[in-house]
Tab-separated table of C-alpha atoms in Angstrom:
chain	number	residue	atom	x	y	z
A	234	MET	CA	-0.107	0.328	-0.134
A	235	LYS	CA	3.189	2.471	0.721
A	236	LYS	CA	4.326	1.158	-2.523
A	237	ILE	CA	1.103	2.180	-4.532
A	238	LYS	CA	0.835	5.860	-2.853
A	239	LYS	CA	4.485	6.171	-3.299
A	240	THR	CA	4.040	5.765	-7.136
A	241	ALA	CA	1.379	7.858	-6.834
A	242	PHE	CA	2.492	10.870	-5.195
A	243	LEU	CA	5.322	10.865	-7.671
A	244	MET	CA	3.354	10.255	-10.826
A	245	GLY	CA	1.231	13.823	-9.164
A	246	VAL	CA	4.357	15.150	-9.033
A	247	LEU	CA	5.299	14.225	-12.286
A	248	VAL	CA	1.717	15.569	-14.056
A	249	LEU	CA	1.930	18.717	-12.562
A	250	ALA	CA	5.517	19.607	-13.925
A	251	LEU	CA	4.864	18.692	-17.293
A	252	SER	CA	1.475	20.846	-17.050
A	253	LEU	CA	3.942	23.858	-15.404
A	254	LEU	CA	6.317	23.992	-18.442
A	255	ALA	CA	3.027	23.942	-20.893
A	256	GLY	CA	2.219	26.829	-19.495
A	257	CYS	CA	5.191	28.340	-19.814
A	258	GLY	CA	5.807	27.762	-23.263
A	259	GLY	CA	2.482	29.325	-24.139
A	260	GLY	CA	1.722	26.710	-26.856
A	261	GLU	CA	4.719	28.349	-28.600
A	262	LYS	CA	7.917	26.309	-30.092
A	263	SER	CA	11.091	28.005	-30.394
A	264	ASN	CA	12.454	30.704	-32.663
A	265	GLY	CA	8.939	32.007	-32.071
A	266	THR	CA	7.423	29.562	-34.252
A	267	GLY	CA	3.718	28.935	-32.844
A	268	GLU	CA	1.941	25.753	-33.005
A	269	ASP	CA	0.294	26.435	-36.586
A	270	GLY	CA	3.748	27.506	-37.296
A	271	LYS	CA	3.249	30.756	-37.665
A	272	ILE	CA	5.439	33.563	-36.622
A	273	SER	CA	4.752	34.528	-33.063
A	274	GLY	CA	5.885	36.552	-29.961
A	275	GLU	CA	8.331	40.169	-30.758
A	276	LEU	CA	10.931	40.651	-32.535
A	277	ASN	CA	13.961	43.145	-31.579
A	278	LEU	CA	15.557	45.077	-34.514
A	279	PHE	CA	19.214	46.799	-33.675
A	280	ASN	CA	19.460	49.157	-36.676
A	281	TRP	CA	21.347	52.401	-38.067
A	282	SER	CA	19.416	55.539	-37.523
A	283	GLU	CA	17.202	57.242	-39.572
A	284	TYR	CA	17.308	53.711	-41.899
A	285	MET	CA	14.100	51.951	-41.648
A	286	PRO	CA	10.552	54.506	-41.759
A	287	GLN	CA	8.006	53.759	-38.888
A	288	SER	CA	5.547	53.311	-41.523
A	289	VAL	CA	7.037	49.812	-42.853
A	290	ILE	CA	7.751	48.623	-39.154
A	291	ASP	CA	3.390	49.290	-38.425
A	292	LYS	CA	2.835	47.410	-41.877
A	293	PHE	CA	4.952	44.556	-40.589
A	294	GLN	CA	3.316	44.584	-37.103
A	295	GLU	CA	-0.245	44.734	-39.067
A	296	LYS	CA	-0.010	41.907	-41.230
A	297	TYR	CA	2.055	39.959	-38.731
A	298	GLY	CA	0.746	40.713	-35.459
A	299	VAL	CA	4.455	40.844	-34.458
A	300	LYS	CA	5.410	43.244	-31.958
A	301	VAL	CA	8.712	44.952	-33.399
A	302	ASN	CA	11.224	46.713	-31.125
A	303	TYR	CA	13.515	48.935	-32.934
A	304	GLY	CA	16.850	50.048	-31.392
A	305	THR	CA	19.243	52.124	-33.448
A	306	TYR	CA	23.241	52.763	-33.052
A	307	SER	CA	25.441	55.224	-35.277
A	308	SER	CA	28.128	53.243	-36.302
A	309	ASN	CA	29.017	49.646	-36.983
A	310	GLU	CA	31.044	49.349	-33.988
A	311	GLU	CA	28.970	50.133	-31.030
A	312	MET	CA	26.863	47.573	-32.638
A	313	LEU	CA	29.003	45.138	-32.263
A	314	ALA	CA	30.088	46.402	-28.770
A	315	LYS	CA	26.850	45.739	-27.816
A	316	LEU	CA	26.442	42.542	-29.297
A	317	MET	CA	29.682	41.431	-28.041
A	318	ALA	CA	28.731	42.763	-24.427
A	319	GLY	CA	26.340	40.275	-24.380
A	320	ALA	CA	23.478	41.640	-25.815
A	321	SER	CA	21.772	38.163	-27.251
A	322	GLN	CA	18.527	39.697	-27.001
A	323	TYR	CA	18.760	41.201	-30.516
A	324	ASP	CA	16.943	38.714	-33.400
A	325	LEU	CA	18.006	41.120	-36.335
A	326	THR	CA	20.601	43.824	-36.352
A	327	VAL	CA	22.170	45.405	-39.785
A	328	ALA	CA	25.969	45.460	-40.387
A	329	SER	CA	28.025	46.497	-42.893
A	330	GLY	CA	30.234	44.223	-44.903
A	331	TYR	CA	33.634	44.458	-43.218
A	332	MET	CA	31.487	44.064	-40.176
A	333	VAL	CA	29.492	40.791	-41.071
A	334	ASP	CA	33.205	39.450	-42.180
A	335	ILE	CA	33.841	40.362	-38.622
A	336	MET	CA	30.988	38.829	-37.189
A	337	VAL	CA	31.689	35.599	-38.963
A	338	LYS	CA	35.553	35.184	-37.285
A	339	LYS	CA	34.328	36.134	-33.936
A	340	GLY	CA	31.587	33.574	-34.131
A	341	LEU	CA	28.377	36.478	-33.629
A	342	LEU	CA	26.233	35.134	-36.368
A	343	GLN	CA	23.805	32.133	-37.639
A	344	GLU	CA	23.162	30.885	-41.063
A	345	ILE	CA	20.616	32.103	-42.395
A	346	ASP	CA	17.372	29.323	-43.695
A	347	PHE	CA	16.659	31.227	-47.026
A	348	ASN	CA	13.772	29.044	-47.846
A	349	ASN	CA	11.783	31.533	-45.431
A	350	ILE	CA	12.683	34.441	-47.416
A	351	PRO	CA	11.750	33.589	-50.622
A	352	ASN	CA	12.184	37.387	-52.106
A	353	PHE	CA	15.855	36.890	-51.484
A	354	ASN	CA	15.396	36.267	-55.355
A	355	ASN	CA	14.673	40.371	-55.510
A	356	ILE	CA	18.778	40.942	-54.775
A	357	GLY	CA	20.352	41.558	-57.586
A	358	GLU	CA	23.592	39.607	-58.771
A	359	ASP	CA	25.897	41.867	-58.255
A	360	PHE	CA	25.334	42.088	-54.298
A	361	LYS	CA	25.447	38.548	-53.442
A	362	ASN	CA	28.171	35.908	-52.611
A	363	LYS	CA	29.945	39.250	-51.730
A	364	ASP	CA	33.877	38.690	-50.708
A	365	PHE	CA	32.289	39.270	-46.615
A	366	ASP	CA	30.342	36.184	-46.871
A	367	PRO	CA	31.355	34.250	-50.543
A	368	GLU	CA	28.929	31.595	-50.077
A	369	ASN	CA	26.119	34.134	-49.136
A	370	LYS	CA	24.944	32.188	-45.860
A	371	TYR	CA	24.935	34.827	-43.083
A	372	SER	CA	23.628	38.146	-44.768
A	373	VAL	CA	21.283	39.784	-46.475
A	374	ALA	CA	22.003	43.124	-48.453
A	375	TYR	CA	19.661	46.055	-47.437
A	376	MET	CA	21.352	49.020	-48.364
A	377	TRP	CA	24.593	50.111	-50.445
A	378	GLY	CA	26.108	53.193	-51.197
A	379	GLY	CA	29.061	55.581	-50.902
A	380	SER	CA	30.072	58.921	-48.859
A	381	VAL	CA	30.299	61.822	-51.183
A	382	ILE	CA	31.655	65.591	-50.294
A	383	ALA	CA	28.591	67.822	-49.951
A	384	TYR	CA	28.736	71.349	-50.418
A	385	ASN	CA	27.234	75.089	-50.124
A	386	SER	CA	27.631	76.844	-53.607
A	387	ASP	CA	26.978	79.892	-51.615
A	388	LYS	CA	29.359	79.561	-48.901
A	389	VAL	CA	32.040	77.775	-50.332
A	390	LYS	CA	34.167	79.898	-53.409
A	391	ILE	CA	37.279	77.550	-53.905
A	392	PRO	CA	36.668	74.427	-56.493
A	393	ILE	CA	35.882	71.187	-54.859
A	394	THR	CA	37.005	67.944	-56.858
A	395	GLY	CA	38.177	65.628	-53.984
A	396	TYR	CA	39.439	65.059	-50.477
A	397	LYS	CA	42.442	67.065	-50.620
A	398	ASP	CA	39.938	70.408	-50.803
A	399	LEU	CA	38.506	70.016	-47.297
A	400	TRP	CA	42.031	70.426	-46.026
A	401	ASP	CA	42.197	74.225	-47.248
A	402	PRO	CA	42.248	76.786	-44.475
A	403	SER	CA	39.480	78.583	-46.268
A	404	LEU	CA	36.760	76.132	-44.636
A	405	ASN	CA	38.492	76.297	-41.038
A	406	ASN	CA	35.829	75.228	-38.612
A	407	SER	CA	33.115	74.886	-41.503
A	408	LEU	CA	32.893	70.963	-42.239
A	409	VAL	CA	30.588	68.181	-40.972
A	410	VAL	CA	31.965	64.425	-41.392
A	411	LEU	CA	30.923	61.433	-40.508
A	412	ASP	CA	31.827	60.184	-37.250
A	413	ASP	CA	33.097	56.845	-38.731
A	414	HIS	CA	36.261	56.270	-38.290
A	415	ARG	CA	36.781	54.048	-40.993
A	416	GLU	CA	35.353	56.580	-43.692
A	417	ILE	CA	37.434	59.710	-42.463
A	418	ILE	CA	41.103	57.306	-41.656
A	419	GLY	CA	39.995	55.992	-45.052
A	420	MET	CA	39.717	59.552	-46.642
A	421	THR	CA	42.858	60.570	-45.315
A	422	LEU	CA	44.702	57.341	-46.777
A	423	LYS	CA	43.022	57.699	-50.389
A	424	LYS	CA	44.258	61.923	-50.335
A	425	LEU	CA	47.551	60.323	-49.550
A	426	GLY	CA	47.545	57.480	-52.570
A	427	TYR	CA	46.723	54.684	-50.380
A	428	SER	CA	44.216	52.308	-49.758
A	429	GLU	CA	41.738	53.274	-47.514
A	430	ASN	CA	42.251	49.156	-46.245
A	431	GLU	CA	45.886	50.110	-45.669
A	432	THR	CA	47.612	48.031	-42.924
A	433	ASP	CA	51.150	49.573	-43.192
A	434	GLU	CA	51.864	50.950	-39.539
A	435	ASN	CA	54.071	53.643	-41.378
A	436	LYS	CA	51.509	54.385	-43.978
A	437	LEU	CA	49.044	54.743	-40.797
A	438	LYS	CA	51.367	56.865	-38.834
A	439	GLU	CA	51.597	59.617	-42.124
A	440	ALA	CA	47.622	59.285	-42.289
A	441	GLU	CA	47.197	59.990	-38.679
A	442	ALA	CA	49.902	63.290	-38.869
A	443	GLU	CA	47.517	64.491	-41.825
A	444	LEU	CA	44.191	63.392	-40.100
A	445	LYS	CA	45.548	65.547	-37.485
A	446	LYS	CA	46.148	68.688	-40.055
A	447	LEU	CA	42.559	68.501	-40.595
A	448	ILE	CA	40.744	69.073	-36.957
A	449	PRO	CA	40.604	72.775	-37.335
A	450	ASN	CA	38.534	72.947	-40.089
A	451	ILE	CA	35.550	69.931	-38.902
A	452	LYS	CA	33.228	71.452	-36.788
A	453	ALA	CA	31.080	68.355	-36.202
A	454	TYR	CA	31.154	64.805	-36.183
A	455	ASP	CA	27.407	62.827	-37.164
A	456	SER	CA	26.758	59.639	-39.200
A	457	ASP	CA	23.360	59.928	-37.949
A	458	SER	CA	22.315	63.378	-39.653
A	459	PRO	CA	25.173	65.112	-41.471
A	460	LYS	CA	22.244	66.755	-43.697
A	461	THR	CA	21.126	68.995	-41.331
A	462	LEU	CA	24.023	71.129	-40.901
A	463	LEU	CA	24.451	71.589	-44.426
A	464	ILE	CA	20.612	72.835	-44.666
A	465	ASN	CA	20.443	74.791	-41.633
A	466	GLY	CA	23.342	75.979	-42.905
A	467	GLU	CA	25.888	75.595	-39.848
A	468	ALA	CA	28.485	73.943	-42.109
A	469	ALA	CA	29.754	75.086	-45.621
A	470	ALA	CA	31.006	71.748	-46.663
A	471	GLY	CA	31.248	68.037	-45.395
A	472	LEU	CA	31.655	64.076	-45.900
A	473	VAL	CA	28.417	62.591	-45.740
A	474	TRP	CA	26.141	59.878	-47.284
A	475	GLY	CA	25.477	59.946	-50.529
A	476	ALA	CA	21.448	59.617	-49.336
A	477	GLU	CA	22.201	62.293	-47.078
A	478	ALA	CA	23.767	64.163	-49.750
A	479	TYR	CA	20.438	63.705	-51.865
A	480	LEU	CA	18.087	64.863	-48.780
A	481	ALA	CA	20.050	67.896	-48.456
A	482	GLN	CA	20.041	69.194	-52.042
A	483	GLN	CA	16.219	68.782	-52.174
A	484	GLU	CA	16.680	71.185	-48.925
A	485	ASN	CA	18.924	73.755	-50.784
A	486	PRO	CA	19.472	73.617	-54.293
A	487	ALA	CA	23.015	75.306	-53.586
A	488	ILE	CA	24.391	72.216	-51.850
A	489	LYS	CA	26.355	70.577	-54.370
A	490	ALA	CA	27.555	67.025	-54.401
A	491	VAL	CA	31.184	65.438	-55.538
A	492	LEU	CA	32.703	62.002	-56.184
A	493	PRO	CA	35.498	62.600	-55.242
A	494	GLU	CA	38.233	62.451	-57.597
A	495	GLU	CA	40.662	60.097	-55.489
A	496	GLY	CA	37.907	57.423	-55.468
A	497	MET	CA	35.146	56.924	-53.138
A	498	SER	CA	34.287	54.923	-50.235
A	499	LEU	CA	32.221	52.145	-51.182
A	500	TRP	CA	29.706	50.270	-48.536
A	501	GLN	CA	26.991	47.577	-48.732
A	502	ASP	CA	25.221	46.662	-45.620
A	503	CYS	CA	23.451	43.448	-44.625
A	504	PHE	CA	20.870	42.366	-42.601
A	505	VAL	CA	22.198	39.182	-40.357
A	506	ILE	CA	20.876	37.029	-37.347
A	507	PRO	CA	22.831	37.118	-34.196
A	508	LYS	CA	24.015	33.903	-32.704
A	509	ASP	CA	21.610	34.003	-30.303
A	510	ALA	CA	18.320	35.568	-32.031
A	511	PRO	CA	15.283	34.363	-29.683
A	512	ASN	CA	12.615	34.678	-32.787
A	513	LYS	CA	14.875	33.711	-35.749
A	514	LYS	CA	12.102	33.132	-37.721
A	515	ALA	CA	10.257	36.595	-36.767
A	516	ALA	CA	13.890	37.768	-38.025
A	517	GLU	CA	13.819	35.703	-41.527
A	518	GLU	CA	10.007	36.920	-41.987
A	519	PHE	CA	11.047	40.233	-41.627
A	520	ILE	CA	14.278	40.406	-44.199
A	521	SER	CA	11.578	38.464	-46.862
A	522	PHE	CA	8.885	41.148	-46.217
A	523	ILE	CA	10.944	44.054	-46.298
A	524	LEU	CA	12.214	42.348	-49.830
A	525	ASP	CA	8.927	43.357	-51.062
A	526	PRO	CA	9.501	45.170	-54.230
A	527	GLU	CA	6.773	47.943	-52.777
A	528	ILE	CA	7.929	47.569	-49.446
A	529	SER	CA	11.537	48.150	-50.406
A	530	ALA	CA	10.288	51.128	-52.203
A	531	GLU	CA	9.011	52.459	-49.805
A	532	ILE	CA	12.105	52.590	-47.841
A	533	SER	CA	13.897	54.257	-50.536
A	534	ARG	CA	11.516	57.166	-50.879
A	535	GLU	CA	12.424	58.011	-47.233
A	536	PHE	CA	15.795	57.142	-46.973
A	537	PRO	CA	16.833	56.810	-50.556
A	538	TYR	CA	20.428	55.070	-50.482
A	539	ALA	CA	20.803	52.950	-53.386
A	540	ASN	CA	18.905	49.935	-53.138
A	541	PRO	CA	20.105	46.491	-54.416
A	542	ASN	CA	16.349	45.344	-55.174
A	543	MET	CA	16.002	45.420	-58.955
A	544	ALA	CA	12.608	44.099	-58.531
A	545	ALA	CA	11.820	47.648	-56.501
A	546	HIS	CA	13.365	49.970	-58.649
A	547	GLN	CA	9.720	50.268	-60.922
A	548	HIS	CA	8.552	51.774	-58.115
A	549	ILE	CA	11.587	54.106	-57.033
A	550	ASP	CA	11.418	57.839	-58.718
A	551	LYS	CA	14.227	57.995	-61.438
A	552	LYS	CA	15.386	61.363	-60.237
A	553	ILE	CA	16.626	59.284	-57.220
A	554	LEU	CA	17.761	56.126	-59.321
A	555	GLU	CA	19.365	58.933	-61.938
A	556	ASN	CA	21.392	60.925	-58.789
A	557	PRO	CA	25.563	59.999	-59.131
A	558	ALA	CA	25.600	60.867	-55.289
A	559	VAL	CA	22.933	58.008	-54.281
A	560	TYR	CA	23.705	55.444	-57.882
A	561	PRO	CA	27.665	56.158	-58.715
A	562	PRO	CA	27.693	56.153	-62.255
A	563	ALA	CA	30.189	53.030	-63.434
A	564	GLU	CA	33.406	54.775	-63.994
A	565	ALA	CA	33.310	55.933	-60.258
A	566	LEU	CA	31.913	52.457	-59.063
A	567	ALA	CA	34.983	51.208	-60.875
A	568	LYS	CA	37.145	54.089	-59.060
A	569	GLY	CA	35.967	53.198	-55.660
A	570	GLU	CA	36.734	51.003	-52.893
A	571	PHE	CA	34.957	48.681	-50.219
A	572	ILE	CA	36.020	48.581	-47.136
A	573	LYS	CA	37.234	45.634	-45.757
A	574	ASP	CA	38.507	43.990	-42.669
A	575	VAL	CA	41.656	44.976	-41.688
A	576	GLY	CA	42.586	42.321	-39.089
A	577	ASP	CA	45.250	43.257	-36.128
A	578	ALA	CA	45.635	46.774	-37.775
A	579	THR	CA	42.338	47.777	-36.757
A	580	THR	CA	43.906	48.448	-33.186
A	581	ILE	CA	46.089	50.985	-34.873
A	582	TYR	CA	42.539	52.422	-36.818
A	583	ASP	CA	40.818	52.795	-33.227
A	584	ARG	CA	44.432	54.617	-31.530
A	585	ILE	CA	44.402	56.880	-34.085
A	586	TRP	CA	40.631	57.697	-34.111
A	587	SER	CA	40.660	58.100	-30.443
A	588	GLU	CA	43.639	60.523	-30.741
A	589	VAL	CA	41.986	62.678	-32.927
A	590	LYS	CA	38.352	62.743	-31.359
A	591	THR	CA	40.095	64.193	-28.138
A	592	GLU	CA	42.056	66.572	-29.846
């Protein structure tokens, strides 16, 4: 009789434990997939500032019933630091090509299931299988472009043809430049005739000395919205993203954009999924949603960066597609250079930037 009671007691404990586990699961499978196979839960998205319209997020939430928690950062390095510090709550983030390479090497990303992203077919072949992700396992192209020189022709009286002109003394305390060490150090290296991915320590020291000569001309570092200082007249010129130059021109026709003769810096930003993403299925569904041609074009209308979604181009205004600051011509692309991972030399770049920013 004692044996029977003990067995009954143990069975009761087991049933209670199983019921508690079922209650905690809320009827959901792991990775944000409900019992009906549809996505559920929340999506935690980490992206650059001024890079995703709220209207697009609202449409995704309405269509899928998934709440999107949206956080922003101002640089690839800021995003990387947060992920490496243990911010495993993010399901999806955006990284530039060289940063994708770094994150893969550090084991911070997981492979994407492209079966969940049918709209991946809309991406042009030029934006797949890049050297930072040669088998296209970890990334999906979001936007691309380059950095350009923008200047107010009513304020700047010297000819502007390349990076070298930004060092002119007449531009004292009048430049807004990207708060991005790879762009600004890279610009300086290109001015000196070197690769923006230079790893030679002596050439980097030369670039450091040259960049410090530019400091008196720099009024502000701004990667979030450098167009603002150009539009309101606080800055006369600067190094900005191509889309920012285009938007500034729409507000003030006196603002001109120049593709630097030394060769422009090029980039491709991509969606990536962190290795510990709690809702991978929702992340993949969001990527495919973004790659819908009309949704993708809606993004380009508000934030007119160059769009790798070829199916979206029919929905994008021709004045954007034909603007060289946004879509650089073939000769500028051939002369340009994509930022790449510089390996151990990263510490030198970091040191140079730290010293420049503190002067």
